[in-house]
CSV table of C-alpha atoms in Angstrom, one decimal:
chain,number,residue,atom,x,y,z
A,1,UNK,CA,-5.5,-16.9,13.6
A,2,UNK,CA,-6.5,-19.4,16.3
A,3,UNK,CA,-3.0,-20.9,16.6
A,4,UNK,CA,-1.3,-17.5,17.1
A,5,UNK,CA,-3.9,-16.3,19.5
A,6,UNK,CA,-2.4,-18.5,22.3
A,7,UNK,CA,1.3,-17.9,21.5
A,8,UNK,CA,3.3,-15.3,23.5
A,9,UNK,CA,3.3,-11.8,21.9
A,10,UNK,CA,7.0,-11.8,21.3
A,11,UNK,CA,9.3,-11.7,18.2
A,12,UNK,CA,9.9,-15.5,18.6
A,13,UNK,CA,6.3,-16.3,19.3
A,14,UNK,CA,3.2,-15.0,17.5
A,15,UNK,CA,5.3,-12.3,15.7
A,16,UNK,CA,7.9,-14.6,14.2
A,17,UNK,CA,6.4,-14.5,10.7
A,18,UNK,CA,6.4,-10.7,10.8
A,19,UNK,CA,10.1,-10.3,11.9
A,20,UNK,CA,11.4,-9.4,8.4
A,21,UNK,CA,8.7,-6.8,8.0
A,22,UNK,CA,9.5,-5.3,11.5
A,23,UNK,CA,13.2,-5.0,10.6
A,24,UNK,CA,12.9,-3.8,7.0
A,25,UNK,CA,9.7,-1.7,6.9
A,26,UNK,CA,8.7,-0.6,10.4
A,27,UNK,CA,9.5,3.1,10.1
A,28,UNK,CA,6.1,4.7,10.1
A,29,UNK,CA,5.1,4.1,13.7
A,30,UNK,CA,7.0,5.1,16.8
A,31,UNK,CA,6.8,5.2,20.6
A,32,UNK,CA,8.1,8.6,21.5
A,33,UNK,CA,9.2,9.8,24.9
A,34,UNK,CA,6.5,10.6,27.4
A,35,UNK,CA,4.7,14.0,27.2
A,36,UNK,CA,4.6,16.5,30.1
A,37,UNK,CA,2.0,14.5,31.9
A,38,UNK,CA,4.1,11.3,31.7
A,39,UNK,CA,1.9,9.6,29.0
A,40,UNK,CA,3.5,7.5,26.3
A,41,UNK,CA,3.2,9.1,22.9
A,42,UNK,CA,2.3,6.8,20.0
A,43,UNK,CA,3.2,8.4,16.6
A,44,UNK,CA,2.2,7.2,13.2
A,45,UNK,CA,3.4,8.9,10.0
A,46,UNK,CA,0.7,8.2,7.5
A,47,UNK,CA,2.8,9.5,4.6
A,48,UNK,CA,5.1,6.4,5.1
A,49,UNK,CA,2.2,3.9,5.6
A,50,UNK,CA,1.9,2.8,1.9
A,51,UNK,CA,5.6,2.0,1.8
A,52,UNK,CA,5.6,0.2,5.1
A,53,UNK,CA,2.6,-2.0,4.1
A,54,UNK,CA,4.1,-3.2,0.8
A,55,UNK,CA,4.5,-6.9,0.8
A,56,UNK,CA,2.7,-7.3,4.1
A,57,UNK,CA,-0.8,-8.7,4.4
A,58,UNK,CA,-3.5,-6.6,6.2
A,59,UNK,CA,-3.5,-9.1,9.0
A,60,UNK,CA,0.2,-8.9,9.3
A,61,UNK,CA,0.0,-5.1,9.5
A,62,UNK,CA,-2.6,-5.3,12.2
A,63,UNK,CA,-0.4,-7.7,14.1
A,64,UNK,CA,2.5,-5.3,13.9
A,65,UNK,CA,0.4,-2.4,15.2
A,66,UNK,CA,-1.0,-4.6,18.0
A,67,UNK,CA,2.6,-5.6,18.8
A,68,UNK,CA,3.6,-1.9,19.2
A,69,UNK,CA,0.7,-1.4,21.5
A,70,UNK,CA,1.8,-4.3,23.6
A,71,UNK,CA,5.3,-3.0,23.8
A,72,UNK,CA,4.0,0.3,25.0
A,73,UNK,CA,1.8,-1.4,27.6
A,74,UNK,CA,4.8,-3.3,29.0
A,75,UNK,CA,6.3,0.0,30.2
A,76,UNK,CA,5.5,0.8,33.8
A,77,UNK,CA,5.1,4.5,33.0
A,78,UNK,CA,2.4,3.6,30.3
A,79,UNK,CA,0.5,1.4,32.7
A,80,UNK,CA,0.5,4.2,35.3
A,81,UNK,CA,-0.1,7.3,33.1
A,82,UNK,CA,-1.7,5.9,29.9
A,83,UNK,CA,-1.0,6.6,26.2
């Protein structure tokens, strides 16, 4: 929402309400080691998606996915070589 839009994208900022979901259910999406070209690999296991999204709003799930993208983009190798 408008309030979270201006908070830092950290676990103590805009992600604070989603911390429990990150700890208990975030096992369907991973940042893997870079490929042979040095690009960060983002992997999502759709077979685990239904379990991971139980008890989390759609907006919360989108925030979690956006957070993973931000974590990837903080890596210098990702900024240089892409995803």
